[in-house]
PDB file of C-alpha atoms in Angstrom:
ATOM      1  CA  MET A 149      19.692 -18.602  16.955  1.00 44.00           C
ATOM      2  CA  THR A 150      17.363 -18.468  13.538  1.00 52.00           C
ATOM      3  CA  ASN A 151      19.335 -18.194  10.287  1.00 59.00           C
ATOM      4  CA  PRO A 152      19.311 -14.819   8.347  1.00 70.00           C
ATOM      5  CA  ARG A 153      16.748 -14.246   5.716  1.00 82.00           C
ATOM      6  CA  PRO A 154      18.267 -14.645   2.230  1.00 84.00           C
ATOM      7  CA  ARG A 155      19.043 -11.369   0.549  1.00 89.00           C
ATOM      8  CA  ILE A 156      16.209 -10.512  -1.953  1.00 93.00           C
ATOM      9  CA  SER A 157      17.583  -8.458  -5.155  1.00 93.00           C
ATOM     10  CA  LEU A 158      16.869  -8.658  -8.808  1.00 92.00           C
ATOM     11  CA  PRO A 159      20.192 -10.594  -9.462  1.00 93.00           C
ATOM     12  CA  ALA A 160      19.082 -13.031  -6.667  1.00 94.00           C
ATOM     13  CA  LEU A 161      15.738 -13.199  -8.093  1.00 95.00           C
ATOM     14  CA  ASN A 162      17.183 -14.150 -11.702  1.00 93.00           C
ATOM     15  CA  LYS A 163      19.174 -16.409 -10.187  1.00 94.00           C
ATOM     16  CA  ARG A 164      16.916 -18.449  -8.061  1.00 93.00           C
ATOM     17  CA  LEU A 165      13.533 -18.525 -10.042  1.00 93.00           C
ATOM     18  CA  ARG A 166      14.429 -20.986 -13.168  1.00 91.00           C
ATOM     19  CA  THR A 167      11.040 -22.196 -13.420  1.00 90.00           C
ATOM     20  CA  GLU A 168       7.618 -21.063 -12.006  1.00 90.00           C
ATOM     21  CA  ALA A 169       7.848 -24.080  -9.431  1.00 89.00           C
ATOM     22  CA  ASP A 170      10.788 -22.134  -8.058  1.00 92.00           C
ATOM     23  CA  ALA A 171       8.790 -19.215  -7.544  1.00 94.00           C
ATOM     24  CA  TYR A 172       5.920 -21.052  -6.106  1.00 93.00           C
ATOM     25  CA  LEU A 173       8.328 -22.692  -3.587  1.00 92.00           C
ATOM     26  CA  MET A 174       9.825 -19.044  -2.641  1.00 94.00           C
ATOM     27  CA  LEU A 175       6.367 -17.510  -2.639  1.00 95.00           C
ATOM     28  CA  GLU A 176       5.510 -19.919  -0.140  1.00 93.00           C
ATOM     29  CA  GLU A 177       8.430 -18.864   2.229  1.00 93.00           C
ATOM     30  CA  LEU A 178       7.391 -15.537   1.956  1.00 94.00           C
ATOM     31  CA  VAL A 179       3.699 -15.843   2.888  1.00 93.00           C
ATOM     32  CA  TRP A 180       3.779 -19.291   5.113  1.00 92.00           C
ATOM     33  CA  GLY A 181       7.182 -19.317   6.409  1.00 89.00           C
ATOM     34  CA  ASP A 182       7.737 -23.016   7.538  1.00 87.00           C
ATOM     35  CA  THR A 183       4.536 -24.446   7.942  1.00 89.00           C
ATOM     36  CA  PRO A 184       1.416 -24.028   5.371  1.00 91.00           C
ATOM     37  CA  VAL A 185      -1.833 -22.568   6.333  1.00 92.00           C
ATOM     38  CA  CYS A 186      -5.063 -23.496   5.044  1.00 93.00           C
ATOM     39  CA  PRO A 187      -6.488 -20.464   3.787  1.00 92.00           C
ATOM     40  CA  HIS A 188     -10.052 -21.843   4.295  1.00 92.00           C
ATOM     41  CA  CYS A 189     -10.187 -22.763   7.943  1.00 92.00           C
ATOM     42  CA  GLY A 190      -6.859 -21.189   9.114  1.00 90.00           C
ATOM     43  CA  SER A 191      -5.178 -24.487  10.353  1.00 91.00           C
ATOM     44  CA  VAL A 192      -1.451 -25.186  10.444  1.00 91.00           C
ATOM     45  CA  VAL A 193      -1.558 -28.760  11.177  1.00 84.00           C
ATOM     46  CA  ARG A 194       0.470 -30.753   8.560  1.00 82.00           C
ATOM     47  CA  HIS A 195      -1.299 -30.705   5.277  1.00 85.00           C
ATOM     48  CA  TYR A 196      -1.163 -32.909   2.264  1.00 82.00           C
ATOM     49  CA  PHE A 197       1.048 -32.047  -0.587  1.00 81.00           C
ATOM     50  CA  LEU A 198      -0.749 -33.332  -3.804  1.00 78.00           C
ATOM     51  CA  ASN A 199       1.109 -32.023  -7.009  1.00 69.00           C
ATOM     52  CA  PRO A 200       3.109 -31.322  -8.698  1.00 59.00           C
ATOM     53  CA  ALA A 201       6.576 -32.505  -7.306  1.00 56.00           C
ATOM     54  CA  ASN A 202       9.365 -29.987  -6.890  1.00 50.00           C
ATOM     55  CA  GLY A 203      10.650 -28.962 -10.286  1.00 48.00           C
ATOM     56  CA  SER A 204       7.869 -31.045 -12.091  1.00 59.00           C
ATOM     57  CA  SER A 205       4.724 -29.859 -13.966  1.00 64.00           C
ATOM     58  CA  ARG A 206       1.230 -31.687 -14.319  1.00 62.00           C
ATOM     59  CA  ALA A 207      -1.267 -31.529 -17.078  1.00 61.00           C
ATOM     60  CA  THR A 208      -4.542 -29.867 -16.247  1.00 63.00           C
ATOM     61  CA  ARG A 209      -8.011 -30.988 -17.466  1.00 63.00           C
ATOM     62  CA  THR A 210      -7.808 -28.537 -20.420  1.00 69.00           C
ATOM     63  CA  GLY A 211      -4.402 -30.220 -21.469  1.00 63.00           C
ATOM     64  CA  SER A 212      -2.516 -27.249 -20.507  1.00 68.00           C
ATOM     65  CA  VAL A 213       0.766 -27.596 -18.437  1.00 67.00           C
ATOM     66  CA  SER A 214       1.199 -26.136 -14.766  1.00 75.00           C
ATOM     67  CA  GLN A 215       3.608 -25.989 -12.119  1.00 82.00           C
ATOM     68  CA  ARG A 216       1.127 -24.639  -9.787  1.00 84.00           C
ATOM     69  CA  ARG A 217       1.831 -25.938  -6.351  1.00 88.00           C
ATOM     70  CA  VAL A 218      -1.075 -27.587  -4.979  1.00 89.00           C
ATOM     71  CA  TRP A 219      -1.965 -28.456  -0.920  1.00 91.00           C
ATOM     72  CA  LYS A 220      -5.162 -30.180   0.719  1.00 91.00           C
ATOM     73  CA  CYS A 221      -6.198 -29.280   4.031  1.00 92.00           C
ATOM     74  CA  ALA A 222      -5.772 -32.272   6.555  1.00 90.00           C
ATOM     75  CA  GLU A 223      -8.648 -30.935   8.886  1.00 91.00           C
ATOM     76  CA  LYS A 224     -11.238 -33.559   8.730  1.00 89.00           C
ATOM     77  CA  GLU A 225     -13.903 -30.654   8.921  1.00 92.00           C
ATOM     78  CA  CYS A 226     -12.431 -28.994   6.012  1.00 93.00           C
ATOM     79  CA  ARG A 227     -10.358 -31.321   3.674  1.00 92.00           C
ATOM     80  CA  ARG A 228     -10.143 -28.485   0.677  1.00 92.00           C
ATOM     81  CA  GLN A 229      -7.487 -27.872  -1.943  1.00 92.00           C
ATOM     82  CA  PHE A 230      -5.506 -24.535  -1.942  1.00 93.00           C
ATOM     83  CA  SER A 231      -2.362 -23.236  -2.762  1.00 92.00           C
ATOM     84  CA  VAL A 232      -0.171 -20.057  -1.394  1.00 94.00           C
ATOM     85  CA  LEU A 233      -2.018 -17.744  -3.706  1.00 94.00           C
ATOM     86  CA  THR A 234      -5.778 -18.452  -2.228  1.00 94.00           C
ATOM     87  CA  GLY A 235      -7.102 -15.727  -0.375  1.00 92.00           C
ATOM     88  CA  THR A 236      -4.402 -13.566  -0.907  1.00 93.00           C
ATOM     89  CA  VAL A 237      -4.213 -10.223  -3.096  1.00 93.00           C
ATOM     90  CA  MET A 238      -2.996 -12.959  -5.879  1.00 94.00           C
ATOM     91  CA  HIS A 239      -5.876 -14.601  -5.974  1.00 93.00           C
ATOM     92  CA  GLY A 240      -6.770 -16.092  -9.325  1.00 90.00           C
ATOM     93  CA  SER A 241      -3.933 -14.164 -11.150  1.00 92.00           C
ATOM     94  CA  LYS A 242      -2.802 -15.671 -14.453  1.00 91.00           C
ATOM     95  CA  VAL A 243       0.386 -13.626 -14.313  1.00 95.00           C
ATOM     96  CA  GLU A 244       3.281 -15.760 -13.518  1.00 95.00           C
ATOM     97  CA  ILE A 245       4.692 -16.036  -9.977  1.00 95.00           C
ATOM     98  CA  LYS A 246       7.952 -15.033 -11.288  1.00 96.00           C
ATOM     99  CA  THR A 247       6.749 -11.919 -12.567  1.00 97.00           C
ATOM    100  CA  TRP A 248       4.769 -10.925  -9.226  1.00 97.00           C
ATOM    101  CA  LEU A 249       7.617 -11.675  -7.142  1.00 97.00           C
ATOM    102  CA  CYS A 250      10.021  -9.068  -9.388  1.00 97.00           C
ATOM    103  CA  VAL A 251       7.312  -6.721  -9.314  1.00 97.00           C
ATOM    104  CA  ILE A 252       6.677  -7.092  -5.544  1.00 97.00           C
ATOM    105  CA  TYR A 253      10.454  -6.465  -4.829  1.00 97.00           C
ATOM    106  CA  GLU A 254      10.464  -3.268  -7.284  1.00 97.00           C
ATOM    107  CA  ILE A 255       7.452  -1.676  -5.749  1.00 97.00           C
ATOM    108  CA  CYS A 256       8.942  -2.305  -2.033  1.00 96.00           C
ATOM    109  CA  ALA A 257      12.661  -1.083  -3.261  1.00 96.00           C
ATOM    110  CA  SER A 258      11.352   2.123  -5.477  1.00 95.00           C
ATOM    111  CA  LYS A 259      11.317   4.825  -3.107  1.00 93.00           C
ATOM    112  CA  ASN A 260       9.344   7.290  -5.994  1.00 94.00           C
ATOM    113  CA  GLY A 261       6.993   4.137  -6.311  1.00 95.00           C
ATOM    114  CA  VAL A 262       6.631   2.130  -9.980  1.00 96.00           C
ATOM    115  CA  SER A 263       4.420   3.135 -12.697  1.00 96.00           C
ATOM    116  CA  ALA A 264       2.261   0.844 -14.400  1.00 96.00           C
ATOM    117  CA  ARG A 265       3.326   1.698 -17.668  1.00 96.00           C
ATOM    118  CA  GLU A 266       6.914   0.705 -16.482  1.00 97.00           C
ATOM    119  CA  ILE A 267       5.964  -2.647 -15.895  1.00 97.00           C
ATOM    120  CA  GLN A 268       3.903  -3.006 -18.607  1.00 97.00           C
ATOM    121  CA  ARG A 269       6.965  -2.115 -21.021  1.00 96.00           C
ATOM    122  CA  LYS A 270       9.097  -4.545 -18.540  1.00 95.00           C
ATOM    123  CA  TYR A 271       7.545  -7.571 -18.348  1.00 96.00           C
ATOM    124  CA  GLU A 272       5.433  -7.722 -21.011  1.00 96.00           C
ATOM    125  CA  LEU A 273       1.816  -7.197 -19.880  1.00 97.00           C
ATOM    126  CA  THR A 274      -1.091  -5.444 -21.147  1.00 96.00           C
ATOM    127  CA  PRO A 275      -1.577  -1.765 -19.666  1.00 95.00           C
ATOM    128  CA  LYS A 276      -4.637  -3.106 -17.865  1.00 96.00           C
ATOM    129  CA  THR A 277      -3.248  -6.244 -16.107  1.00 96.00           C
ATOM    130  CA  ALA A 278       0.006  -4.220 -15.105  1.00 97.00           C
ATOM    131  CA  TRP A 279      -2.470  -1.661 -13.385  1.00 97.00           C
ATOM    132  CA  PHE A 280      -4.588  -3.932 -11.639  1.00 96.00           C
ATOM    133  CA  LEU A 281      -1.204  -6.057 -10.343  1.00 97.00           C
ATOM    134  CA  LEU A 282       0.151  -2.724  -8.559  1.00 97.00           C
ATOM    135  CA  HIS A 283      -3.412  -1.905  -7.193  1.00 97.00           C
ATOM    136  CA  ARG A 284      -3.496  -5.205  -5.645  1.00 96.00           C
ATOM    137  CA  LEU A 285      -0.248  -4.952  -3.893  1.00 97.00           C
ATOM    138  CA  ARG A 286      -1.215  -1.603  -2.789  1.00 96.00           C
ATOM    139  CA  GLU A 287      -4.196  -3.430  -1.523  1.00 94.00           C
ATOM    140  CA  ALA A 288      -1.773  -5.596   0.543  1.00 94.00           C
ATOM    141  CA  MET A 289       0.042  -2.380   2.084  1.00 95.00           C
ATOM    142  CA  THR A 290      -3.243  -0.849   3.453  1.00 92.00           C
ATOM    143  CA  THR A 291      -3.408  -0.599   7.312  1.00 81.00           C
ATOM    144  CA  ASP A 292      -7.290  -0.315   7.525  1.00 68.00           C
ATOM    145  CA  ARG A 293      -7.375  -3.337   9.868  1.00 60.00           C
ATOM    146  CA  VAL A 294      -7.933  -2.482  13.634  1.00 58.00           C
ATOM    147  CA  LEU A 295      -4.932  -0.956  14.661  1.00 78.00           C
ATOM    148  CA  ALA A 296      -3.671  -0.016  17.771  1.00 88.00           C
ATOM    149  CA  LYS A 297      -4.265   4.113  18.420  1.00 93.00           C
ATOM    150  CA  PHE A 298      -1.082   6.284  18.250  1.00 95.00           C
ATOM    151  CA  SER A 299       0.126   7.163  21.832  1.00 93.00           C
ATOM    152  CA  GLY A 300       2.825   9.282  22.996  1.00 94.00           C
ATOM    153  CA  THR A 301       3.978  12.632  20.507  1.00 97.00           C
ATOM    154  CA  VAL A 302       2.156  13.027  17.205  1.00 98.00           C
ATOM    155  CA  ILE A 303       2.753  14.871  14.451  1.00 98.00           C
ATOM    156  CA  ALA A 304      -0.278  16.182  12.043  1.00 98.00           C
ATOM    157  CA  ASP A 305      -0.864  17.996   8.960  1.00 97.00           C
ATOM    158  CA  GLU A 306      -2.830  18.461   5.757  1.00 96.00           C
ATOM    159  CA  SER A 307      -1.663  19.297   2.340  1.00 95.00           C
ATOM    160  CA  TRP A 308      -3.345  19.733  -1.180  1.00 94.00           C
ATOM    161  CA  VAL A 309      -2.316  17.036  -4.020  1.00 92.00           C
ATOM    162  CA  GLY A 310      -2.903  17.019  -7.542  1.00 81.00           C
ATOM    163  CA  GLY A 311      -2.528  19.224 -10.605  1.00 70.00           C
ATOM    164  CA  GLU A 312      -3.665  23.093 -10.729  1.00 66.00           C
ATOM    165  CA  SER A 313      -6.792  24.197 -11.113  1.00 56.00           C
ATOM    166  CA  ARG A 314      -8.169  24.640 -15.082  1.00 58.00           C
ATOM    167  CA  ARG A 315     -10.425  27.372 -16.455  1.00 57.00           C
ATOM    168  CA  VAL A 316     -13.552  25.764 -17.640  1.00 54.00           C
ATOM    169  CA  TYR A 317     -15.497  28.264 -20.187  1.00 54.00           C
ATOM    170  CA  GLY A 318     -19.330  27.831 -20.876  1.00 55.00           C
ATOM    171  CA  THR A 319     -21.913  29.562 -22.980  1.00 50.00           C
ATOM    172  CA  LEU A 320     -25.214  31.574 -21.623  1.00 49.00           C
ATOM    173  CA  GLN A 321     -27.723  32.292 -24.264  1.00 51.00           C
ATOM    174  CA  GLY A 322     -24.979  32.180 -27.323  1.00 52.00           C
ATOM    175  CA  GLU A 323     -22.885  34.649 -25.019  1.00 56.00           C
ATOM    176  CA  ARG A 324     -19.314  33.043 -23.544  1.00 56.00           C
ATOM    177  CA  LYS A 325     -19.722  33.041 -20.025  1.00 57.00           C
ATOM    178  CA  PRO A 326     -16.326  34.599 -18.056  1.00 58.00           C
ATOM    179  CA  PRO A 327     -14.044  31.548 -17.180  1.00 54.00           C
ATOM    180  CA  ARG A 328     -14.810  29.731 -13.803  1.00 53.00           C
ATOM    181  CA  ARG A 329     -11.948  27.546 -12.204  1.00 50.00           C
ATOM    182  CA  THR A 330     -12.308  24.372 -11.246  1.00 50.00           C
ATOM    183  CA  PRO A 331     -10.307  22.683  -8.102  1.00 56.00           C
ATOM    184  CA  GLU A 332      -8.358  19.555  -9.445  1.00 75.00           C
ATOM    185  CA  LYS A 333      -6.477  18.983  -6.143  1.00 88.00           C
ATOM    186  CA  SER A 334      -7.250  16.758  -3.375  1.00 93.00           C
ATOM    187  CA  ILE A 335      -6.885  17.074   0.296  1.00 95.00           C
ATOM    188  CA  VAL A 336      -4.365  14.499   1.777  1.00 97.00           C
ATOM    189  CA  PHE A 337      -4.167  14.491   5.843  1.00 98.00           C
ATOM    190  CA  THR A 338      -1.283  12.450   7.810  1.00 98.00           C
ATOM    191  CA  LEU A 339      -0.157  11.431  10.849  1.00 97.00           C
ATOM    192  CA  ILE A 340       3.162  10.497  11.806  1.00 98.00           C
ATOM    193  CA  ASP A 341       4.356   8.472  15.649  1.00 96.00           C
ATOM    194  CA  GLN A 342       7.319  10.533  16.235  1.00 96.00           C
ATOM    195  CA  ALA A 343       8.686   7.329  18.517  1.00 95.00           C
ATOM    196  CA  SER A 344       7.923   4.720  15.724  1.00 94.00           C
ATOM    197  CA  GLY A 345       7.818   6.781  12.514  1.00 95.00           C
ATOM    198  CA  GLU A 346       4.787   5.195  11.566  1.00 96.00           C
ATOM    199  CA  ALA A 347       2.700   7.194   9.043  1.00 97.00           C
ATOM    200  CA  ARG A 348      -1.305   7.094   8.541  1.00 96.00           C
ATOM    201  CA  SER A 349      -3.004   9.030   5.776  1.00 96.00           C
ATOM    202  CA  LYS A 350      -6.403   9.589   4.334  1.00 95.00           C
ATOM    203  CA  VAL A 351      -8.094  11.674   1.723  1.00 96.00           C
ATOM    204  CA  ILE A 352     -10.521  14.428   3.729  1.00 96.00           C
ATOM    205  CA  PRO A 353     -13.263  16.406   2.057  1.00 94.00           C
ATOM    206  CA  ASN A 354     -12.199  19.641   3.594  1.00 94.00           C
ATOM    207  CA  VAL A 355      -9.802  21.199   6.420  1.00 95.00           C
ATOM    208  CA  THR A 356     -12.698  22.355   9.125  1.00 96.00           C
ATOM    209  CA  ALA A 357     -12.507  21.931  12.846  1.00 97.00           C
ATOM    210  CA  ALA A 358     -14.821  18.849  12.763  1.00 97.00           C
ATOM    211  CA  THR A 359     -13.139  17.120   9.979  1.00 97.00           C
ATOM    212  CA  LEU A 360      -9.591  17.485  11.346  1.00 97.00           C
ATOM    213  CA  ALA A 361     -10.671  16.280  14.802  1.00 97.00           C
ATOM    214  CA  ASP A 362     -12.273  13.431  13.430  1.00 97.00           C
ATOM    215  CA  ALA A 363      -9.121  12.699  11.222  1.00 96.00           C
ATOM    216  CA  VAL A 364      -7.117  12.776  14.523  1.00 97.00           C
ATOM    217  CA  LEU A 365      -9.270  11.087  16.910  1.00 96.00           C
ATOM    218  CA  GLU A 366      -9.749   8.084  14.806  1.00 94.00           C
ATOM    219  CA  HIS A 367      -6.053   7.246  15.123  1.00 94.00           C
ATOM    220  CA  VAL A 368      -4.874   8.887  17.996  1.00 96.00           C
ATOM    221  CA  ASP A 369      -5.575   8.396  22.239  1.00 95.00           C
ATOM    222  CA  PRO A 370      -5.402  12.180  23.358  1.00 96.00           C
ATOM    223  CA  SER A 371      -5.600  11.125  26.837  1.00 95.00           C
ATOM    224  CA  GLN A 372      -1.912   9.733  26.335  1.00 94.00           C
ATOM    225  CA  SER A 373      -0.864  11.754  23.623  1.00 96.00           C
ATOM    226  CA  ARG A 374       0.754  15.137  22.444  1.00 97.00           C
ATOM    227  CA  LEU A 375      -0.283  16.778  19.504  1.00 98.00           C
ATOM    228  CA  MET A 376       2.523  18.715  17.281  1.00 98.00           C
ATOM    229  CA  THR A 377       0.902  20.704  14.328  1.00 97.00           C
ATOM    230  CA  ASP A 378       1.896  24.002  12.556  1.00 96.00           C
ATOM    231  CA  ASP A 379      -0.474  27.102  13.592  1.00 94.00           C
ATOM    232  CA  TYR A 380      -3.284  26.314  11.198  1.00 95.00           C
ATOM    233  CA  GLY A 381      -6.428  27.177  13.521  1.00 94.00           C
ATOM    234  CA  GLY A 382      -8.477  24.083  12.590  1.00 96.00           C
ATOM    235  CA  TYR A 383      -6.218  22.006  14.704  1.00 97.00           C
ATOM    236  CA  VAL A 384      -7.187  24.210  18.268  1.00 96.00           C
ATOM    237  CA  GLN A 385     -10.210  22.671  18.690  1.00 95.00           C
ATOM    238  CA  VAL A 386      -8.643  18.763  18.473  1.00 97.00           C
ATOM    239  CA  GLY A 387      -5.656  20.216  20.175  1.00 96.00           C
ATOM    240  CA  ARG A 388      -7.354  20.918  23.662  1.00 96.00           C
ATOM    241  CA  LYS A 389      -8.494  17.228  24.087  1.00 96.00           C
ATOM    242  CA  PHE A 390      -4.619  16.342  24.322  1.00 97.00           C
ATOM    243  CA  ARG A 391      -3.688  15.505  28.123  1.00 95.00           C
ATOM    244  CA  LYS A 392      -0.053  16.172  26.951  1.00 95.00           C
ATOM    245  CA  GLY A 393      -0.897  19.325  25.253  1.00 96.00           C
ATOM    246  CA  HIS A 394      -0.561  20.985  21.820  1.00 97.00           C
ATOM    247  CA  ALA A 395       2.886  22.241  20.372  1.00 97.00           C
ATOM    248  CA  THR A 396       2.558  24.287  17.376  1.00 96.00           C
ATOM    249  CA  VAL A 397       5.213  25.960  15.023  1.00 96.00           C
ATOM    250  CA  THR A 398       4.549  29.194  13.040  1.00 95.00           C
ATOM    251  CA  HIS A 399       5.104  28.547   9.338  1.00 91.00           C
ATOM    252  CA  GLY A 400       4.246  32.073   8.330  1.00 87.00           C
ATOM    253  CA  LEU A 401       6.754  33.450  10.361  1.00 90.00           C
ATOM    254  CA  GLY A 402       9.273  31.092   9.020  1.00 91.00           C
ATOM    255  CA  GLU A 403       9.223  29.022  12.156  1.00 93.00           C
ATOM    256  CA  TYR A 404       9.990  25.313  11.470  1.00 94.00           C
ATOM    257  CA  VAL A 405      11.670  24.133  14.055  1.00 95.00           C
ATOM    258  CA  ARG A 406      11.331  25.293  17.922  1.00 93.00           C
ATOM    259  CA  GLY A 407      13.142  23.199  20.280  1.00 94.00           C
ATOM    260  CA  ASP A 408      11.754  19.727  20.313  1.00 94.00           C
ATOM    261  CA  VAL A 409       8.196  21.106  18.353  1.00 96.00           C
ATOM    262  CA  THR A 410       8.435  20.559  14.650  1.00 96.00           C
ATOM    263  CA  THR A 411       6.362  19.018  11.738  1.00 96.00           C
ATOM    264  CA  ASN A 412       9.246  18.359   9.433  1.00 96.00           C
ATOM    265  CA  ALA A 413       8.684  14.627   9.711  1.00 96.00           C
ATOM    266  CA  VAL A 414       4.985  15.289   7.741  1.00 97.00           C
ATOM    267  CA  GLU A 415       6.791  17.595   5.162  1.00 96.00           C
ATOM    268  CA  ASN A 416       9.324  15.256   4.351  1.00 97.00           C
ATOM    269  CA  TYR A 417       6.185  12.684   3.579  1.00 97.00           C
ATOM    270  CA  PHE A 418       4.501  14.936   1.758  1.00 97.00           C
ATOM    271  CA  GLY A 419       7.369  16.318  -0.086  1.00 96.00           C
ATOM    272  CA  GLN A 420       8.325  12.394  -1.280  1.00 96.00           C
ATOM    273  CA  LEU A 421       4.893  12.088  -2.323  1.00 97.00           C
ATOM    274  CA  LYS A 422       4.383  15.076  -4.491  1.00 95.00           C
ATOM    275  CA  ARG A 423       7.534  14.023  -6.325  1.00 95.00           C
ATOM    276  CA  SER A 424       6.679  10.840  -6.911  1.00 95.00           C
ATOM    277  CA  ILE A 425       3.031  12.096  -8.099  1.00 94.00           C
ATOM    278  CA  ASP A 426       4.734  14.481 -10.621  1.00 93.00           C
ATOM    279  CA  GLY A 427       7.716  12.507 -11.492  1.00 93.00           C
ATOM    280  CA  THR A 428       6.487   8.739 -11.469  1.00 95.00           C
ATOM    281  CA  PHE A 429       2.744   8.549 -11.902  1.00 94.00           C
ATOM    282  CA  HIS A 430       2.229  11.969 -13.587  1.00 91.00           C
ATOM    283  CA  HIS A 431      -1.361  11.652 -12.461  1.00 89.00           C
ATOM    284  CA  VAL A 432      -3.451  10.030  -9.819  1.00 92.00           C
ATOM    285  CA  SER A 433      -7.138  10.042  -9.738  1.00 91.00           C
ATOM    286  CA  HIS A 434      -9.222  11.212  -6.595  1.00 92.00           C
ATOM    287  CA  GLU A 435     -11.063   7.957  -6.819  1.00 93.00           C
ATOM    288  CA  HIS A 436      -7.767   5.548  -6.389  1.00 95.00           C
ATOM    289  CA  LEU A 437      -5.601   8.332  -4.333  1.00 96.00           C
ATOM    290  CA  HIS A 438      -6.365   6.400  -1.024  1.00 95.00           C
ATOM    291  CA  ARG A 439      -4.375   3.120  -2.517  1.00 96.00           C
ATOM    292  CA  TYR A 440      -1.633   5.306  -3.609  1.00 97.00           C
ATOM    293  CA  LEU A 441      -1.382   6.830   0.198  1.00 97.00           C
ATOM    294  CA  ALA A 442      -1.180   3.259   1.518  1.00 96.00           C
ATOM    295  CA  GLU A 443       1.838   2.723  -0.743  1.00 97.00           C
ATOM    296  CA  PHE A 444       3.715   5.565   0.590  1.00 97.00           C
ATOM    297  CA  ASP A 445       2.870   5.226   4.116  1.00 97.00           C
ATOM    298  CA  PHE A 446       4.026   1.433   3.886  1.00 97.00           C
ATOM    299  CA  ARG A 447       7.249   2.429   2.537  1.00 97.00           C
ATOM    300  CA  PHE A 448       7.124   5.401   4.822  1.00 97.00           C
ATOM    301  CA  SER A 449       6.621   3.321   8.138  1.00 96.00           C
ATOM    302  CA  THR A 450       9.486   0.491   7.126  1.00 96.00           C
ATOM    303  CA  ARG A 451      11.795   3.241   5.643  1.00 95.00           C
ATOM    304  CA  LYS A 452      14.590   1.864   7.999  1.00 95.00           C
ATOM    305  CA  MET A 453      14.235  -1.477   6.955  1.00 95.00           C
ATOM    306  CA  SER A 454      16.357  -3.570   4.317  1.00 95.00           C
ATOM    307  CA  ASP A 455      14.324  -4.218   0.971  1.00 96.00           C
ATOM    308  CA  THR A 456      14.364  -7.959   2.078  1.00 95.00           C
ATOM    309  CA  ASP A 457      12.589  -7.044   5.500  1.00 96.00           C
ATOM    310  CA  ARG A 458      10.200  -5.084   3.591  1.00 96.00           C
ATOM    311  CA  VAL A 459       9.362  -7.931   1.373  1.00 96.00           C
ATOM    312  CA  HIS A 460       8.813 -10.141   3.959  1.00 95.00           C
ATOM    313  CA  ARG A 461       6.430  -7.392   5.631  1.00 95.00           C
ATOM    314  CA  LEU A 462       4.373  -6.953   2.447  1.00 95.00           C
ATOM    315  CA  MET A 463       3.847 -10.655   1.707  1.00 94.00           C
ATOM    316  CA  GLY A 464       2.747 -10.972   5.624  1.00 90.00           C
ATOM    317  CA  GLN A 465       0.190  -8.739   4.892  1.00 90.00           C
ATOM    318  CA  ALA A 466      -1.004 -10.512   1.739  1.00 90.00           C
ATOM    319  CA  ARG A 467      -3.149 -12.836   3.036  1.00 88.00           C
ATOM    320  CA  GLY A 468      -6.955 -12.202   3.475  1.00 86.00           C
ATOM    321  CA  ARG A 469      -6.993  -9.192   0.874  1.00 87.00           C
ATOM    322  CA  ARG A 470      -8.529 -10.126  -2.002  1.00 88.00           C
ATOM    323  CA  LEU A 471      -9.085  -7.604  -4.671  1.00 89.00           C
ATOM    324  CA  ALA A 472     -11.315  -8.278  -7.819  1.00 90.00           C
ATOM    325  CA  TYR A 473     -11.184  -5.836 -10.948  1.00 91.00           C
ATOM    326  CA  ARG A 474     -14.829  -5.070 -11.009  1.00 89.00           C
ATOM    327  CA  PRO A 475     -14.908  -3.448  -7.434  1.00 87.00           C
ATOM    328  CA  LEU A 476     -11.658  -1.887  -8.240  1.00 90.00           C
ATOM    329  CA  THR A 477     -12.794  -0.089 -11.428  1.00 87.00           C
ATOM    330  CA  GLY A 478     -16.819   0.307 -10.113  1.00 81.00           C
ATOM    331  CA  SER A 479     -17.929  -1.536 -13.300  1.00 66.00           C
TER     332      SER A 479
END
């Protein structure tokens, strides 16, 4: 029988993380478990621990003091040095690991998310560092790798997310033009597997039948599934491809549940997403909206887990997901 995982909470982190070496030890437990894994060759054989020893520090070539735990691969073909940060979303970060672990807990435990400004104030970071740190964690939350397609009963819906449209004025030959409205909203499409409760969302350009069909079939196997949507006509075309049928509810007539047919799970997801954007983030750009969707998909899909298990799940996805600042900002 395996020992239960130690409970992770802010008081527990404060008690355990006395030094940066303690933080490295805890991060190794979360990312590697009992066995270090070389990020360069993937080897899990016994590696050489270099320095510093537990609780001690070492001087770097620049004369500064570091408690970073360094390992060396035991494979003859590799023999490269690494740490628990190498190849993860934390690769190359100058932020203390104690801070990383506290922010990881906060983003996993906060139902409404946590803003960069809040992290900046709590942990005495610059706004740019706090913003970049959170986006790196959202990168670890993404599920853009090869995933098994949904089967069984799948719920689909779309919604507009963002601010209200605003009026734009212009001039024509010295005369003021009549105002025109510019759309500020983005369209979010979400699928939820009714059995597992897993959510997958993406930003789509429009709600035409072709776009919705591509979004559905990207993640669902229609030969083994049943589709549930509202009565929007854009789902009729793709609904015909589902072997187990396409069931709908008519929201226009006030119908939200009919027997076992409902889209309430997706409506709940959208409700949480919009409340959080409005109350926590206030504004999310279209450029980065997909990253926030990854965050809310992760928390929604793991909503029945404890905070401790959710932190372990996130750290298990942190390897092989480096995110540099320049590609993130397009600079």
